[in-house]
Coordinates of N, CA, C and O in Angstrom, one line a residue:
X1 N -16.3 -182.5 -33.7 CA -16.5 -183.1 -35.0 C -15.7 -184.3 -35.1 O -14.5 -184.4 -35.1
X2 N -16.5 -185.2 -35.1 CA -15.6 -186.8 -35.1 C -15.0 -187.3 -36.4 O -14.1 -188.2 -36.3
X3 N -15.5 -186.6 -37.9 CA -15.3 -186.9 -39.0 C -14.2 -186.7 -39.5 O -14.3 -186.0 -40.5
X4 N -13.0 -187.0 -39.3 CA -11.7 -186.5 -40.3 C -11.5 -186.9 -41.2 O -11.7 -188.1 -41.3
X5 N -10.9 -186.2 -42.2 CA -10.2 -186.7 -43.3 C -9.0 -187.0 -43.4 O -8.1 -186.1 -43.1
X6 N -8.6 -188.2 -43.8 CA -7.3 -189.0 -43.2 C -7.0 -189.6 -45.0 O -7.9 -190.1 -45.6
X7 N -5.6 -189.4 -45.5 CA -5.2 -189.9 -46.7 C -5.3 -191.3 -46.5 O -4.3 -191.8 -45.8
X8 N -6.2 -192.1 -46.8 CA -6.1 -193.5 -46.3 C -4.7 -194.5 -47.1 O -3.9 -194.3 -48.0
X9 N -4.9 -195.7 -46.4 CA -3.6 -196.6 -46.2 C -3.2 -197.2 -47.8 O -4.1 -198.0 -48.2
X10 N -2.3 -197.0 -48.5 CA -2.1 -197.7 -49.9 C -2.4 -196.1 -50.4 O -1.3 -195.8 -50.8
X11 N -2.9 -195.5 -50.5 CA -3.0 -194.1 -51.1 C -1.7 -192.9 -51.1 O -1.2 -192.7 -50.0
X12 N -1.3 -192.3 -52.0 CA -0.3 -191.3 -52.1 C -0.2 -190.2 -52.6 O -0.5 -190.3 -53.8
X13 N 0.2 -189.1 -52.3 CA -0.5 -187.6 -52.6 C 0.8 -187.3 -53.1 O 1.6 -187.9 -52.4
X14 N 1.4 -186.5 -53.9 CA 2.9 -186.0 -54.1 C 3.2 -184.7 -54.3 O 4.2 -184.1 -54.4
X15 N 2.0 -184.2 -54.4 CA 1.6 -182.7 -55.0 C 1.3 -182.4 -55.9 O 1.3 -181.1 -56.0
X16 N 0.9 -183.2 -56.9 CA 0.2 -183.1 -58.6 C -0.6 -184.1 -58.4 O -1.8 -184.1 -58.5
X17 N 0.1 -185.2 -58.2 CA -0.8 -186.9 -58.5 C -1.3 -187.6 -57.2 O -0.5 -187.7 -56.3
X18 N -2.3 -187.9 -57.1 CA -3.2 -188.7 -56.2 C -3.2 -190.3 -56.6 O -3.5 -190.7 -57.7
X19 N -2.6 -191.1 -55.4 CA -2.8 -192.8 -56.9 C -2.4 -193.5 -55.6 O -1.5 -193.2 -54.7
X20 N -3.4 -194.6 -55.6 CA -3.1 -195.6 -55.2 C -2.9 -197.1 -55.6 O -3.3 -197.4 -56.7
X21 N -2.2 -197.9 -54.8 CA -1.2 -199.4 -55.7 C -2.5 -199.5 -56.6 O -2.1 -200.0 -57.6
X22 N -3.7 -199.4 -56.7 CA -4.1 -200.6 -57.7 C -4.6 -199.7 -59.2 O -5.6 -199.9 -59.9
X23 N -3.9 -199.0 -59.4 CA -3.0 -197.9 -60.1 C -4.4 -197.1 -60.6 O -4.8 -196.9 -61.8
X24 N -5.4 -196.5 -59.2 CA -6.4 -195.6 -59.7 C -5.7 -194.1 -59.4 O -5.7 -193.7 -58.3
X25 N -5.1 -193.2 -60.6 CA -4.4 -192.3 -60.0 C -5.5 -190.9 -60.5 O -6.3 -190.7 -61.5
X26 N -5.1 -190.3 -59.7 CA -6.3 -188.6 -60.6 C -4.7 -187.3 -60.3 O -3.6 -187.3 -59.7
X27 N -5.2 -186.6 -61.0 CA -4.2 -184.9 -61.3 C -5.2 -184.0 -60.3 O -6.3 -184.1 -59.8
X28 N -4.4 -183.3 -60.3 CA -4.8 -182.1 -59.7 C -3.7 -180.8 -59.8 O -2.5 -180.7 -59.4
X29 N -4.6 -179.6 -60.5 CA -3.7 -179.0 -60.8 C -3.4 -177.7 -60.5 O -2.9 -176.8 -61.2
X30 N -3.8 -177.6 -59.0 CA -4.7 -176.3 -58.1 C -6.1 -175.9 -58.5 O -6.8 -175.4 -57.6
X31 N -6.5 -176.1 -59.5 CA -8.3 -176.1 -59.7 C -9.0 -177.0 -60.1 O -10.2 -177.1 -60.0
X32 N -8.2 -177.8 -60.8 CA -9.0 -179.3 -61.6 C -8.6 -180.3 -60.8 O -7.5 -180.2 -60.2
X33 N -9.3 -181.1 -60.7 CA -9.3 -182.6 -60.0 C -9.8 -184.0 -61.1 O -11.0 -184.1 -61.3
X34 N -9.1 -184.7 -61.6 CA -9.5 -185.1 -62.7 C -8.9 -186.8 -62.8 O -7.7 -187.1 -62.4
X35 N -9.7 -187.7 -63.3 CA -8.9 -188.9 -63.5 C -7.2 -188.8 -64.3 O -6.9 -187.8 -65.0
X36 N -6.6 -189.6 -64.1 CA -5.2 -189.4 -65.2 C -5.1 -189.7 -66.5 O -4.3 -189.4 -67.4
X37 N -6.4 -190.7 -66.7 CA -6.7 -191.0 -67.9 C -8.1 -191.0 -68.1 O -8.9 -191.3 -67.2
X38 N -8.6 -190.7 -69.1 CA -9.7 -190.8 -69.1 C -11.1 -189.5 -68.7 O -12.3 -189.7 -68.8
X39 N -10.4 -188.5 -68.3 CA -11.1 -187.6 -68.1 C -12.1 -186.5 -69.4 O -11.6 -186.2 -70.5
X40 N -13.2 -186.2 -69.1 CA -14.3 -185.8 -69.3 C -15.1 -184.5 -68.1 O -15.0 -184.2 -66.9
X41 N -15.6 -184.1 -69.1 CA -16.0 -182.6 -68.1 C -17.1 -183.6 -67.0 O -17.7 -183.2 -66.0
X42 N -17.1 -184.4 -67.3 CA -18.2 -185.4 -66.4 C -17.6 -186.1 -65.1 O -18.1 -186.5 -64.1
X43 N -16.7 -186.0 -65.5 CA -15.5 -186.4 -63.8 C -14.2 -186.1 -63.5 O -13.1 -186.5 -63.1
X44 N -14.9 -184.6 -64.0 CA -13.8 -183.6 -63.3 C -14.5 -182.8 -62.6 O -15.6 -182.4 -62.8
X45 N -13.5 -182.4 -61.5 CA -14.5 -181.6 -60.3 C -13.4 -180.1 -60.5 O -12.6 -179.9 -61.3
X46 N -14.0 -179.3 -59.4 CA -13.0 -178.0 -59.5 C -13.2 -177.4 -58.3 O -14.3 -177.5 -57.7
X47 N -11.9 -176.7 -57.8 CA -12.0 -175.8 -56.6 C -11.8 -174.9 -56.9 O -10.7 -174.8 -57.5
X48 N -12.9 -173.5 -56.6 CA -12.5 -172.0 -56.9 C -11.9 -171.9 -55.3 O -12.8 -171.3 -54.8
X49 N -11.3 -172.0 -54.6 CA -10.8 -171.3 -53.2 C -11.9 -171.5 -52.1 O -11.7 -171.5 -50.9
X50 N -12.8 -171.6 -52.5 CA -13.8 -171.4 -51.5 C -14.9 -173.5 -51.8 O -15.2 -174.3 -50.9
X51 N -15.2 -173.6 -52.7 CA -16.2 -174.7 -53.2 C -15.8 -175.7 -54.0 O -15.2 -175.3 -55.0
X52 N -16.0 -177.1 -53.8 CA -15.2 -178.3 -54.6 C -16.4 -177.9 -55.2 O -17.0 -177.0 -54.7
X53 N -17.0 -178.6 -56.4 CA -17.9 -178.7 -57.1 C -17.5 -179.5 -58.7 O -16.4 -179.3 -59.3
X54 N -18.4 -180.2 -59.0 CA -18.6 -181.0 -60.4 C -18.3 -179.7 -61.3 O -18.8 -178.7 -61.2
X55 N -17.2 -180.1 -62.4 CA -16.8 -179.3 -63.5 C -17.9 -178.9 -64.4 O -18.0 -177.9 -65.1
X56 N -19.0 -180.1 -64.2 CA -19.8 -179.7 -65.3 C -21.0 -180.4 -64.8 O -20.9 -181.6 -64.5
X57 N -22.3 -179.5 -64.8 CA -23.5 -179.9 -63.9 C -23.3 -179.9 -62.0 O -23.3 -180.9 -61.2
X58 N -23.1 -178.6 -61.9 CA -22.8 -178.1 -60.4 C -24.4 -178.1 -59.9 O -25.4 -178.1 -60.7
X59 N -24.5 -178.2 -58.5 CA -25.8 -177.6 -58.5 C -25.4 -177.7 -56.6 O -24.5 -178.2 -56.0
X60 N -26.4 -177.1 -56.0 CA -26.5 -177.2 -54.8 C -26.4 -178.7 -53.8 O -25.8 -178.9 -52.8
X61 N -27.1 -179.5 -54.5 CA -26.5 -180.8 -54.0 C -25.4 -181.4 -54.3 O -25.3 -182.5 -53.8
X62 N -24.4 -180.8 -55.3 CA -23.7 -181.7 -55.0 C -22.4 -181.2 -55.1 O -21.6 -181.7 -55.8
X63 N -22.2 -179.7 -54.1 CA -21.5 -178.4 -54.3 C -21.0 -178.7 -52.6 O -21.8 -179.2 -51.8
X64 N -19.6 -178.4 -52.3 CA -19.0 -178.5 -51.2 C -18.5 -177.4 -50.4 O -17.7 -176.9 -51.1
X65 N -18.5 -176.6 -49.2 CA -18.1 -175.7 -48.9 C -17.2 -175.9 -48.4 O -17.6 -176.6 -47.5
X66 N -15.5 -175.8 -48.1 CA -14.6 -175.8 -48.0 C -14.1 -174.3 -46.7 O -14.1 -173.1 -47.0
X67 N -13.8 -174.9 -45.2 CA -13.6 -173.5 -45.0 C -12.1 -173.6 -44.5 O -11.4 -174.4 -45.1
X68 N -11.3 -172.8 -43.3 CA -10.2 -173.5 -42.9 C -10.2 -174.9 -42.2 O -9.6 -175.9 -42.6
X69 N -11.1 -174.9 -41.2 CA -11.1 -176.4 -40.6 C -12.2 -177.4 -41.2 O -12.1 -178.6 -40.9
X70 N -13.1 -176.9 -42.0 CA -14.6 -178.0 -42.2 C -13.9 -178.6 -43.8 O -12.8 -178.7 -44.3
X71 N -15.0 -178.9 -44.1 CA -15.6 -179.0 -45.3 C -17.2 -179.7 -45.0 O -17.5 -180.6 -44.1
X72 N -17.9 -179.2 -45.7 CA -19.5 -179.8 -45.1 C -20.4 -179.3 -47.0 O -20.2 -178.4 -47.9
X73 N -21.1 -180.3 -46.8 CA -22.3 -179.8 -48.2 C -22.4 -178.3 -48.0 O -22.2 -177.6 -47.0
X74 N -22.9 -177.8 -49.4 CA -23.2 -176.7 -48.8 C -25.1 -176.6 -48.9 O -25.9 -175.6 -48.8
X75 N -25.3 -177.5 -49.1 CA -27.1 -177.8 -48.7 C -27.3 -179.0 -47.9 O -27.2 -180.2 -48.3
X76 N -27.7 -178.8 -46.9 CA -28.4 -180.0 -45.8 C -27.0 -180.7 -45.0 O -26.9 -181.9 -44.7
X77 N -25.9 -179.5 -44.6 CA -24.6 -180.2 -44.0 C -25.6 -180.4 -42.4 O -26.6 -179.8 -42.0
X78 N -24.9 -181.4 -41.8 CA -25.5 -181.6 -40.3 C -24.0 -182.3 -39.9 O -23.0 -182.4 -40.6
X79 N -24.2 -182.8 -38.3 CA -22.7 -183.5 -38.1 C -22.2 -184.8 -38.9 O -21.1 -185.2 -38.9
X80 N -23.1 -185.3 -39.6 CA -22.5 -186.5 -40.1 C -22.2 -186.5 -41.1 O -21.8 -187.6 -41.5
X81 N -22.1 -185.3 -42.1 CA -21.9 -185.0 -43.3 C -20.5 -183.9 -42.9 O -19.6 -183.9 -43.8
X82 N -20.3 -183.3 -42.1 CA -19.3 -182.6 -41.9 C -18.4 -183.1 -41.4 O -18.5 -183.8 -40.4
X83 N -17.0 -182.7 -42.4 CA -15.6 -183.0 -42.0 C -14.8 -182.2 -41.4 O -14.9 -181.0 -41.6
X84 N -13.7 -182.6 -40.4 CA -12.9 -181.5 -40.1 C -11.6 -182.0 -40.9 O -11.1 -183.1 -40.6
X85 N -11.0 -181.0 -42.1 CA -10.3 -181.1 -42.9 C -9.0 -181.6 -42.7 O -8.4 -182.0 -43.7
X86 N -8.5 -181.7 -41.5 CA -7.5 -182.4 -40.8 C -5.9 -182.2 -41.4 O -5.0 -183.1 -41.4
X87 N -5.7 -180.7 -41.9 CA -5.0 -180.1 -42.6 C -4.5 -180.9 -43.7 O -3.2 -181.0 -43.9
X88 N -5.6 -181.6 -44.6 CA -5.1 -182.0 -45.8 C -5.2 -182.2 -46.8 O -6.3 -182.7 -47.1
X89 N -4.2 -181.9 -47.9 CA -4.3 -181.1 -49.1 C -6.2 -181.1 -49.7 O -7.1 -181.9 -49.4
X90 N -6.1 -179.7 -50.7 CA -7.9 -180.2 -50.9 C -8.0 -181.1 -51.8 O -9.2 -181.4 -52.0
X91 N -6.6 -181.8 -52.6 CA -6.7 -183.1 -53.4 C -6.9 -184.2 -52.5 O -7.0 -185.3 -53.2
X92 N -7.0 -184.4 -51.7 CA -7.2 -185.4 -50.8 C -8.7 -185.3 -50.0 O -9.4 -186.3 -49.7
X93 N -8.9 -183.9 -49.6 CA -10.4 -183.5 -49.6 C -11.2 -183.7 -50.4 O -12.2 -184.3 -50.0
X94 N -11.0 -183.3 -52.1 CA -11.8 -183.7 -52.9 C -12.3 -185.3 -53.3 O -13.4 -185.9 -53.5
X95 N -11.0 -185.7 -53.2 CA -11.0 -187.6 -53.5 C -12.0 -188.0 -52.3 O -12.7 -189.0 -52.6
X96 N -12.2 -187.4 -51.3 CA -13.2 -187.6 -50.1 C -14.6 -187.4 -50.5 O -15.5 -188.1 -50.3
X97 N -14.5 -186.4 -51.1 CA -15.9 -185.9 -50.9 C -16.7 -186.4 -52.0 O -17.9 -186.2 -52.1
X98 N -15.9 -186.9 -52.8 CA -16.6 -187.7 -54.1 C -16.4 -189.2 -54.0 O -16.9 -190.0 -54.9
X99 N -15.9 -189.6 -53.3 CA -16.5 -190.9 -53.0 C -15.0 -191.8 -53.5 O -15.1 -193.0 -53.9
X100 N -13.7 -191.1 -53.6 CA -12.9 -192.1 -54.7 C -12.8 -193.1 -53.1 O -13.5 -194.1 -53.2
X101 N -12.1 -192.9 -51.6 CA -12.4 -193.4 -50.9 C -13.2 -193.0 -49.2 O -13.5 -193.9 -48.4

């Protein structure tokens, strides 16, 4: 699997707050993933242990399966959609899989 997930460069994880210099920061608070300002059940995601997923309007497309080493869609995963989680944190997974980078 060629795909890792890598905290990219200018970005900073601390164990609650996700934020990078051009001060886009999000929370996370073991199940919510959420802007720091500005949040709405509309862009907030959630992790039950097992699935990242949209807090509100989940659906199979746009639902994440999370395992020890992957993370992959959980509808139409193939190799280029599948990550090897690269032991890091699932706030940093999540910020991936939604596109922050």
């Amino acid at each position: 699997m060629a795909n890792k997930i890598e905290l990219p460069k200018g970005w900073e994880w601390d164990g609650k707050t996700l934020k990078n210099s051009s001060n886009n920061k999000w929370e996370f608070d073991g199940k919510k993933f959420k802007p720091y300002s500005g949040a709405s059940s509309s862009n907030t995601w959630e992790y039950d242990g097992k699935y990242i997923q949209p807090y509100s309007g989940a659906n199979s497309s746009n639902k994440w399966e999370v395992t020890s080493t992957q993370v992959k869609p959980y509808s139409g995963a193939n190799s280029s959609n599948t990550y090897d989680r690269n032991n890091q944190p699932i706030a940093v997974i999540m910020a991936k899989v939604i596109g922050l980078f």
